[in-house]
Every structure is written in C-alpha cells, then in structure tokens.
CSV table of C-alpha atoms in Angstrom, one decimal:
chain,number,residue,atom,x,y,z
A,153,UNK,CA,93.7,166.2,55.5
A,154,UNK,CA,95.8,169.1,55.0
A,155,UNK,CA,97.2,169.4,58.5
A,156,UNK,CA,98.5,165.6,57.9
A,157,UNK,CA,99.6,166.9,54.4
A,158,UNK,CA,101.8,169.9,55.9
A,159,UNK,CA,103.0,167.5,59.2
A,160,UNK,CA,104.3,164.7,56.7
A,161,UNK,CA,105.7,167.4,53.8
A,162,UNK,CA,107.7,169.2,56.8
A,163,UNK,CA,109.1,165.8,58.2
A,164,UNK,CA,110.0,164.8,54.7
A,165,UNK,CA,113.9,164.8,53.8
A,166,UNK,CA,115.0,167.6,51.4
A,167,UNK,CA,117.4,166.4,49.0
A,168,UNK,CA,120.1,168.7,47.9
A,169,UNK,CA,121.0,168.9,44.3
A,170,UNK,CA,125.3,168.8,43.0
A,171,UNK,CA,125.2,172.5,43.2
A,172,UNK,CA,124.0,172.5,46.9
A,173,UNK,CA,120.4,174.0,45.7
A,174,UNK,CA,117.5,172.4,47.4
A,175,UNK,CA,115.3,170.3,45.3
A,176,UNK,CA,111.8,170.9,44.5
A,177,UNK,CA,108.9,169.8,46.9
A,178,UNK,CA,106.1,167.5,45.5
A,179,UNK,CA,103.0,168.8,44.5
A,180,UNK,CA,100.2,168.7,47.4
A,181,UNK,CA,98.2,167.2,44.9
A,182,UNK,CA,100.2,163.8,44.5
A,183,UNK,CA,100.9,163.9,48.4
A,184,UNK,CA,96.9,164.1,48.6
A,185,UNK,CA,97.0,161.2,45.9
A,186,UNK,CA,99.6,158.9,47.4
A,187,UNK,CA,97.2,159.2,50.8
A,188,UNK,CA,93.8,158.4,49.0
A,189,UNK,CA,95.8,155.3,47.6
A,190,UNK,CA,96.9,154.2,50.6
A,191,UNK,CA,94.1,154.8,52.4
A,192,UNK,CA,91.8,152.8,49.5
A,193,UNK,CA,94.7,150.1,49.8
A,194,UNK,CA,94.8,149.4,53.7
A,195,UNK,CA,93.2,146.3,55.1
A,196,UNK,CA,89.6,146.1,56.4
A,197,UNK,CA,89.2,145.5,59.3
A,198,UNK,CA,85.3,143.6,58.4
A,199,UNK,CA,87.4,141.4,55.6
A,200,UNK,CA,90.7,140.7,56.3
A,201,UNK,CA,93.1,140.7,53.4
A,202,UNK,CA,96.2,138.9,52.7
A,203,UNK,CA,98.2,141.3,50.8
A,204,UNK,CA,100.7,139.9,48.5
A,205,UNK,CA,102.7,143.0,46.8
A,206,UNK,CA,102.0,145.5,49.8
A,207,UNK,CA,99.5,148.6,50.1
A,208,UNK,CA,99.8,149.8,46.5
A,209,UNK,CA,99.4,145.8,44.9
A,210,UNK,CA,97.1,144.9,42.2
A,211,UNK,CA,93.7,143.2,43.1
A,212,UNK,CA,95.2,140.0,41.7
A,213,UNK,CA,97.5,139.8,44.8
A,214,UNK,CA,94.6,139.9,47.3
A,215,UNK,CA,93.5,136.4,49.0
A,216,UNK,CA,90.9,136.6,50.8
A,217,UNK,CA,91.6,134.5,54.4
A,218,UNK,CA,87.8,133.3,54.4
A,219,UNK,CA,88.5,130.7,51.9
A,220,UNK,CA,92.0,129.6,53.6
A,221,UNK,CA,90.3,129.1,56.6
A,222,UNK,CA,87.2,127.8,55.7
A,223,UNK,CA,89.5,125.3,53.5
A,224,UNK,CA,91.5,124.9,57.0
A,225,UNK,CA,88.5,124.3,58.8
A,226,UNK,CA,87.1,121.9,56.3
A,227,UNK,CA,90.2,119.8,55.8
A,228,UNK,CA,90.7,119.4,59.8
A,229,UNK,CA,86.9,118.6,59.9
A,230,UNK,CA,87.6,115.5,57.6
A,231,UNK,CA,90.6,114.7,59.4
A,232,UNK,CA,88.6,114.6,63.0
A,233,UNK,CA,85.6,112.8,61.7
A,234,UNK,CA,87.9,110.2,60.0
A,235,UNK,CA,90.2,109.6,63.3
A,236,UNK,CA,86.7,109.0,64.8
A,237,UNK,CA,85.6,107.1,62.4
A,238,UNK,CA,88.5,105.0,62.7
A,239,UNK,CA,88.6,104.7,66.7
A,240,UNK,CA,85.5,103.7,66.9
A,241,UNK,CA,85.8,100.7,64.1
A,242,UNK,CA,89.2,99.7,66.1
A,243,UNK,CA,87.1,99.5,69.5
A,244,UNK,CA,84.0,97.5,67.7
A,245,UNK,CA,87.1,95.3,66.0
A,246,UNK,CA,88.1,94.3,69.7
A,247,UNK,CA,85.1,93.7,70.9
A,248,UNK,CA,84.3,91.9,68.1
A,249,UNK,CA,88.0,89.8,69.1
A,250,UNK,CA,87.1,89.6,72.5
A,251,UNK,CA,83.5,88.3,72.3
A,252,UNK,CA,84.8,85.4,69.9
A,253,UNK,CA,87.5,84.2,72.3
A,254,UNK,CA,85.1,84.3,74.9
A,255,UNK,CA,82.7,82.5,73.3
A,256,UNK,CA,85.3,80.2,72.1
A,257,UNK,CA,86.4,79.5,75.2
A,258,UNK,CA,82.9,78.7,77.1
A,259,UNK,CA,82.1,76.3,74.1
A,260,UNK,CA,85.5,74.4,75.4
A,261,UNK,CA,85.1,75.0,78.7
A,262,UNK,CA,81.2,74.3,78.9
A,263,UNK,CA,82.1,70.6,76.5
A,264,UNK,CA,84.8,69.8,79.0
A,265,UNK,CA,82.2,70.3,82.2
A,266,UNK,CA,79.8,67.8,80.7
A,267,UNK,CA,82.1,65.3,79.5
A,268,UNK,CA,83.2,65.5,83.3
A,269,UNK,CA,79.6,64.8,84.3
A,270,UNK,CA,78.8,62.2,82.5
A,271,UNK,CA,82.0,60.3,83.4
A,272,UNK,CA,83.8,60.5,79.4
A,273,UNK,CA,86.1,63.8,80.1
A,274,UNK,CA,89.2,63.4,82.0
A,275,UNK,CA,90.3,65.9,84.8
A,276,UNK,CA,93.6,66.7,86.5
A,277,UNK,CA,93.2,65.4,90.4
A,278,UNK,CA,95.1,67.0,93.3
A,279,UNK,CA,93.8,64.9,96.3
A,280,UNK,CA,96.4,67.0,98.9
A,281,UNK,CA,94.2,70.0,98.1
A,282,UNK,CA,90.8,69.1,97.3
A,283,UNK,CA,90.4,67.6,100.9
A,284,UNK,CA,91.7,70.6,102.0
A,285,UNK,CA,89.6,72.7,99.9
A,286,UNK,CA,86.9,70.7,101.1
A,287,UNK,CA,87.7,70.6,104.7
A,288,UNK,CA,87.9,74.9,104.5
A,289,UNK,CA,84.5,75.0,103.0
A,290,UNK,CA,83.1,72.7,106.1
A,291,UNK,CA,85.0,74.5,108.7
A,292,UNK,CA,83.5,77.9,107.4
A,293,UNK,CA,79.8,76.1,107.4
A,294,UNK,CA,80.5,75.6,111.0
A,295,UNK,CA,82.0,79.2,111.9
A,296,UNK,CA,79.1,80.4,110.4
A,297,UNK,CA,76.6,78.1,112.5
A,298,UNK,CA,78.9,79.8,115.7
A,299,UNK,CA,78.4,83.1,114.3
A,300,UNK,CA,75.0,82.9,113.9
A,301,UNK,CA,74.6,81.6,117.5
A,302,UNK,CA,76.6,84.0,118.9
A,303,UNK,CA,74.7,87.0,117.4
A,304,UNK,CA,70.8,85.5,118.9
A,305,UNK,CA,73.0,85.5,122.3
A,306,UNK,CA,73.7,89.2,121.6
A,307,UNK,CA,70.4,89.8,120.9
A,308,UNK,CA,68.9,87.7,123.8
A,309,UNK,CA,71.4,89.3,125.7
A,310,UNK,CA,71.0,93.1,124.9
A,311,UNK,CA,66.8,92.4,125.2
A,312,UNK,CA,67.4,91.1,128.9
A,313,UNK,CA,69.9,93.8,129.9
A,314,UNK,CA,67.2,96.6,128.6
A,315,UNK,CA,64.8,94.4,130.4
A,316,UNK,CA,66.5,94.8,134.0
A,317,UNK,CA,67.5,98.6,133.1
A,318,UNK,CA,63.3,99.4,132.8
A,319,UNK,CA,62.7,97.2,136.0
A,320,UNK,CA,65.5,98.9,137.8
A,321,UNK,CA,64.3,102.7,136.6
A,322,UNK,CA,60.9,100.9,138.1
A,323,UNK,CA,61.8,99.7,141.5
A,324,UNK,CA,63.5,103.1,142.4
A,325,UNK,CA,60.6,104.6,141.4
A,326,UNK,CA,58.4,102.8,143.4
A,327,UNK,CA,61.1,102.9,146.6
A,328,UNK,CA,60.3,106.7,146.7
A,329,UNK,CA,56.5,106.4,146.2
A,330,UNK,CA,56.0,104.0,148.7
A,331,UNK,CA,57.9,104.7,152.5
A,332,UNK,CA,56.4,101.3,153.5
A,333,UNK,CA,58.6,99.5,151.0
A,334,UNK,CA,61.3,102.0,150.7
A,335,UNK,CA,64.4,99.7,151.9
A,336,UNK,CA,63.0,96.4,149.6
A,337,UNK,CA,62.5,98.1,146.6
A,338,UNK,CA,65.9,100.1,147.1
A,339,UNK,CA,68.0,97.2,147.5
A,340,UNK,CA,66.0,95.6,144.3
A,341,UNK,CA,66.6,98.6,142.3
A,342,UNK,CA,70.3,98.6,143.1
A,343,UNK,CA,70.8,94.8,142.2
A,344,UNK,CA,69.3,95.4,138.8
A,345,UNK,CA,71.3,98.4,137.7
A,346,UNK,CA,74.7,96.3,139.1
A,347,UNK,CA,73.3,93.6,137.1
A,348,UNK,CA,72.5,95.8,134.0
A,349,UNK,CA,75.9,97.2,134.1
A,350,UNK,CA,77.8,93.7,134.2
A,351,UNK,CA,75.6,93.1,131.9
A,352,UNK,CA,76.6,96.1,129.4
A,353,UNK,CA,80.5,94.8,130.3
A,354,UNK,CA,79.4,91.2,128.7
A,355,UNK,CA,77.9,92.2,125.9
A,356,UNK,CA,80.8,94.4,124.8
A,357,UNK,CA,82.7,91.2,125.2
A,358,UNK,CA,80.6,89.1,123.0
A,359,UNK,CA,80.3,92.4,120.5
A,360,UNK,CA,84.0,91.9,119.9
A,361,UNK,CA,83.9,88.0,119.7
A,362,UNK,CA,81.5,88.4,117.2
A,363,UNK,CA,83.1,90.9,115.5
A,364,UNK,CA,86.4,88.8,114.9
A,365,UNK,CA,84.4,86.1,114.1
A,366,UNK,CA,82.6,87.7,111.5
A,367,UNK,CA,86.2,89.3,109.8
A,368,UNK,CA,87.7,86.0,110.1
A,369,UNK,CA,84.4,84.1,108.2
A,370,UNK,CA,83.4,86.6,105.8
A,371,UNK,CA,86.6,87.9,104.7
A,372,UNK,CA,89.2,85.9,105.5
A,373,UNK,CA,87.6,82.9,104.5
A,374,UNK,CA,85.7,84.4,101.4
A,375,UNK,CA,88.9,85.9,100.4
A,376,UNK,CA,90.4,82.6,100.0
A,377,UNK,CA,87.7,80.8,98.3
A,378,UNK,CA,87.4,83.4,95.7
A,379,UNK,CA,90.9,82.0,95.0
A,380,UNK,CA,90.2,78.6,95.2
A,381,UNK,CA,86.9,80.0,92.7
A,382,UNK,CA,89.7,81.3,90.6
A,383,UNK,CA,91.9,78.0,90.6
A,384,UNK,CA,89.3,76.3,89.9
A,385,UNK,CA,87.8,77.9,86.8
A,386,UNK,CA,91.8,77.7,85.7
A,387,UNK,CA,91.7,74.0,86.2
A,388,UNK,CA,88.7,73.2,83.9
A,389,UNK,CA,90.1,75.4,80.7
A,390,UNK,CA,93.8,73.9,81.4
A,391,UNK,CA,91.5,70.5,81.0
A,392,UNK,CA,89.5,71.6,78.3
A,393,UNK,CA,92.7,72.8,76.2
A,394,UNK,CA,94.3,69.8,77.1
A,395,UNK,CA,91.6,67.6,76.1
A,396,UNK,CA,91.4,69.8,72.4
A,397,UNK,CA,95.2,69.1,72.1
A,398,UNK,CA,95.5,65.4,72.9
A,399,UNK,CA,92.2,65.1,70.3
A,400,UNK,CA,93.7,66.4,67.8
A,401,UNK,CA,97.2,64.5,68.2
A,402,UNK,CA,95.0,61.5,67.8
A,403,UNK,CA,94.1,63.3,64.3
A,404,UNK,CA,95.5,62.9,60.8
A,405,UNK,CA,99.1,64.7,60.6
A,406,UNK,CA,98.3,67.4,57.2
A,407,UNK,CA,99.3,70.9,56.8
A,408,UNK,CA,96.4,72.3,58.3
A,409,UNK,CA,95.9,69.8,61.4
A,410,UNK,CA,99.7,70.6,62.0
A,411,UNK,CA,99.1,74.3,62.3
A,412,UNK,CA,96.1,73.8,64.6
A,413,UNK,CA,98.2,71.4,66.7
A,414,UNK,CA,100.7,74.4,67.2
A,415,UNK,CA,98.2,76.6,68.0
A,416,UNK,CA,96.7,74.3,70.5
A,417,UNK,CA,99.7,73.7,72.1
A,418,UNK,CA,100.4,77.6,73.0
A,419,UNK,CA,96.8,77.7,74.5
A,420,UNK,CA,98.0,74.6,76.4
A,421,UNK,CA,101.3,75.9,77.7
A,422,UNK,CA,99.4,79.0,78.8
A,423,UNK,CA,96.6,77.4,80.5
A,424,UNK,CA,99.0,74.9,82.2
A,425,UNK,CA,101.1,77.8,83.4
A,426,UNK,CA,97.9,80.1,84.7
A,427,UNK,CA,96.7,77.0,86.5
A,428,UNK,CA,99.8,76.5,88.0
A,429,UNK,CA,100.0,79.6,89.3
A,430,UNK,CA,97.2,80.4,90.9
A,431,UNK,CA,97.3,76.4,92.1
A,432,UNK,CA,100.4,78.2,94.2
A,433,UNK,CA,98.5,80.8,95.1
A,434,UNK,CA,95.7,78.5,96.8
A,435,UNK,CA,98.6,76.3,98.4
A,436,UNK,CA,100.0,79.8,100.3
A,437,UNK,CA,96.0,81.2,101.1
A,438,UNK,CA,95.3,78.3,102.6
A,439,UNK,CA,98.6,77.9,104.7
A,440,UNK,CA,98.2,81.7,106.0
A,441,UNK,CA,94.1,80.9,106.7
A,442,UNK,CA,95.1,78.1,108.9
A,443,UNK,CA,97.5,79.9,110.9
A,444,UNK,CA,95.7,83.2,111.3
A,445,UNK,CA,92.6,81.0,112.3
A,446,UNK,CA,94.3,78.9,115.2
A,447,UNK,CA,95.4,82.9,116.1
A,448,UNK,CA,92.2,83.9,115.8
A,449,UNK,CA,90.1,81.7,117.6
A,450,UNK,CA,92.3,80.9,120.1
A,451,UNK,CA,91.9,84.9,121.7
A,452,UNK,CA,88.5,84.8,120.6
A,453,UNK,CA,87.6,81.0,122.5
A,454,UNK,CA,89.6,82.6,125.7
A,455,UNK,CA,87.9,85.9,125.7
A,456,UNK,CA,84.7,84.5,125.8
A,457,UNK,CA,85.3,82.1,128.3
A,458,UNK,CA,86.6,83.9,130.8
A,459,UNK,CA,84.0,87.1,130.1
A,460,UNK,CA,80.9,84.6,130.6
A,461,UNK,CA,82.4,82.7,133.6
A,462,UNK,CA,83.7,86.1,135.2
A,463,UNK,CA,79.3,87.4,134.8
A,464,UNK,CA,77.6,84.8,135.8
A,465,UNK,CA,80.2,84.1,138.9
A,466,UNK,CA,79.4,88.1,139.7
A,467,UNK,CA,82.7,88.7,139.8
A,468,UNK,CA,82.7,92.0,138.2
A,469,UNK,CA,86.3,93.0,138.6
A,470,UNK,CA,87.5,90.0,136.7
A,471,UNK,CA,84.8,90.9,134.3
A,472,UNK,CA,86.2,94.0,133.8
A,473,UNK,CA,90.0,93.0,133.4
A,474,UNK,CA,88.9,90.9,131.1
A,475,UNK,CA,87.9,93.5,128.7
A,476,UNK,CA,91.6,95.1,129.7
A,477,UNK,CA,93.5,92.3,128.5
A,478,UNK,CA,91.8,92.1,125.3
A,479,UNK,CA,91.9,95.8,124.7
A,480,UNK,CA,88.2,96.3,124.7
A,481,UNK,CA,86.7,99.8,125.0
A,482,UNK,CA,83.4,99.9,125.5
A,483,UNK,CA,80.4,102.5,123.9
A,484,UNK,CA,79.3,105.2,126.1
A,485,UNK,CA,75.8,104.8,127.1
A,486,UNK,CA,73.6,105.9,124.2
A,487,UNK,CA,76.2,105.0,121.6
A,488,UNK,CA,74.8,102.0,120.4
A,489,UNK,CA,73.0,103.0,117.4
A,490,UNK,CA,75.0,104.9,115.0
A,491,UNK,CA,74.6,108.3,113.6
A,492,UNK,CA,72.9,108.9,110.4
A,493,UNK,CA,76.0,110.6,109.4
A,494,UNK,CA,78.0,107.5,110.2
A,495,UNK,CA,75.7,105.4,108.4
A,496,UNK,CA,76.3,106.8,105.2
C-alpha cells in the first residue's frame, strides 16, 4: 500500500504557487483514504453494479443489473409465450377454415353425385371426350392383358433356357465319362449351349419389349388418367356449384338471398374456370398418349417380331442384328439378379 502511495504521490503534478514556490503535497493519510474509498467503491465482480454518479456515488445511485435483467428476461418471456400463443391459435383458425370448406364442399359435391344417380341432378356432357376417355381406359385393359402375357413368356422362357443350360453342362459331362458315346453326346451338348445362348439373345429382346410396355401402361397411361381423375372430380363440383346457383335463382329475390346469390356465383365462375382448365389439359394428354403410343408400339410390335422369327428360324446373326438396331445391350452372364446394394 505504501509503494502505490509513493508511485502515484511522485507521478502526481506539482502545482507552483504566484511566487514560483512549490505547493504543499497531500497528506499520506488522505492519499491512503482516497484509495480505501475507491477501492470500497469499485464494482464487484460477484454483483455487478450499475454505477450512476461514478466510484465515489452515493448508495442511492447503485442499480443493481439483476433486477433489469431479470425484468428483461421476464418481459421477453411474455412476449415469446404470447407470439406462441398466438401462432398457434392462427394455425388451429385455418384449420378450423379449411376443414369447413372441405366439409362444405363434400356435402355439395356428395348431394350432386346422388342426384346424378338417381336420374334428378343434371350434369355437363362432353361426348367428344368421354368416348375417348373410355376408349383409353379399354385400350390400357388390353395393354395390360399383353403385358401380362408377355411377362409368363419371359418366365416360360428364361425356365426353358436354364433348362437346356443344365442339360448341356450334362451331356458334356457325360461325353467325357463315356468314350463309347463321346461324339453323340458332344454334338448334343454343343446344340444345347447354341440353343441356350440364342436363347439368352431372345429373352433380352422380350426384357426390353416388356420393359417399354410396362413404361408406356403404367406410367404413361396412369399419368394421364390421374388427369382425367382430376378433370373429373372438377366436373362434378363445377356441377354441384352450378346446380346451388341455378336453385337459388329459382329463390325469392331479399337482401340475404341476393348476397348468397353473389357468393354463389364467384364459386361458380371459379369452378367453371378450374374445370375448364384441366378439361384442356385432358384434351392435350390424351393427344400426346396417342401419338407416343402409335411410336411406341410400333418399335415395340417390330422388335418382337423379327427377334422371335429370327430364333425359332435359327438364324442367329439376324437374331443378333436385331438387338443392334434396337440398341439392346444385353446382361453379362450372372447379372440377372440385382445386387443388394442396387436393390435398395
């Protein structure tokens, strides 16, 4: 304490009286009681102090942060709980909306249905595209019927060419086990594996035919009736708000039914419009699903042909040119069955 005494009393500036005679130093013993003060004054580093009229204040200028921030913390508290508070009544509130509209709209769409049904609703006819609506949902019944056929081929197929593979592995066996029929079962044994491999040529012929068939009926297709789903479902609530609006035209004309006339009009123009719309949509599926079919089937119809005529005429070089033109590569041996890896 005296060392720091001395250090700050010789670092102190001497003031020099009129007569140039140098003033008196302070006592040590109000340097050692400015120091205690300060030292008694200081912040706390375990309570932090908010010091309003500096080291030497009164106790009256002293706020103590804990109550700031634990008015702070209290105050933002509120504040979060209410913004939650309020989210989550705006979410329930729009559920609540959406779940009426809905239900409102079932009721309307479910009263139109039956009054369809039993033959006292009327509905908005397009003959053009409900025949050929109805004429894509027959031509995929048959595609389907060809796809199914074509994969109990594959299967009959593959079973037969596995078949002549063992009995080829069998007669080579046998032709060097028995020197007596050496040259018949040799000549046996090579037919079968020729056979077997024409036969692994086909088959990745009719993979590929099967294949495109199965894109063109289970994607294509589908992809287009989910439309026509869509266009539907449009076509019964623009009926349903049609038939609410023309009921209550046929209505007495006060205040209130005129404001639920206006209100059934908008849902009218709406409906009318989303109908329309996807009614387009249908019109330009269906257009592109007829030409990519005739595409389609037309590779598909001449790939098959010419890969079953080219086997069972044994001609395996056109067999083999045939999977050329149609760009067909075939699976090493072994690579039937996938990987687990690829499976996932």
């Amino acid at each position: 304490m005296t060392d720091s005494i001395m250090s700050k009393a010789a670092t102190m500036e001497i003031p020099i009286n009129s007569n140039g005679d140098t003033g008196t130093l302070q006592e040590d013993d109000s340097l050692e009681q400015d120091l205690q003060q300060v030292m008694v004054s200081g912040p706390n580093l375990n309570e932090t102090n908010i010091v309003s009229g500096g080291y030497g204040g009164t106790v009256e200028g002293i706020i103590p942060t804990s109550s700031v921030t634990g008015s702070n913390m209290h105050h933002s508290s509120s504040s979060s709980s209410m913004a939650a508070e309020q989210t989550t009544r705006g979410v329930a509130v729009e559920k609540l909306e959406y779940m009426k509209k809905w239900g409102f709209n079932t009721y309307k769409c479910t009263k139109q249905m039956i009054s369809e049904r039993f033959g006292r609703g009327s509905r908005t006819v397009d003959l053009e595209m409900e025949a050929q609506i109805e004429v894509l949902r027959d031509t995929k019944k048959k595609y389907e019927n060809v796809l199914r056929l074509a994969r109990a081929l594959t299967n009959h197929f593959y079973n037969m060419v596995q078949t002549q593979h063992a009995l080829g592995d069998t007669f080579a066996d046998l032709s060097q086990k028995s020197p007596e029929l050496r040259d018949e079962f040799g000549y046996n044994a090579e037919t079968q594996k020729l056979l077997c491999k024409n036969g692994e040529t086909l088959l990745g012929a009719i993979n590929f035919f099967v294949s495109s068939i199965n894109t063109l009926v289970n994607k294509t297709m589908e992809d287009t009736l989910m439309t026509i789903k869509m266009f539907e479902n449009a076509r019964l609530e623009f009926d349903a708000y049609r038939s609410d609006l023309d009921e209550l035209n046929m209505g007495p004309r006060d205040a209130v039914t005129m404001a639920r006339i206006e209100a059934a009009q908008q849902q009218y123009h709406v409906h009318r419009e989303k109908y329309e719309r996807l009614r387009s949509d249908v019109t330009i599926k269906l257009k592109f699903l007829e030409e990519n079919k005739v595409k389609v089937m037309h590779k598909q119809l001449l790939l098959f042909h010419n890969a079953i005529s080219a086997y069972f005429a044994g001609n395996q070089q056109q067999l083999e040119q045939t999977l050329k033109q149609f760009n067909i590569k075939l699976k090493p041996p072994g690579a039937e069955k996938p990987s687990w890896l690829e499976e996932q």
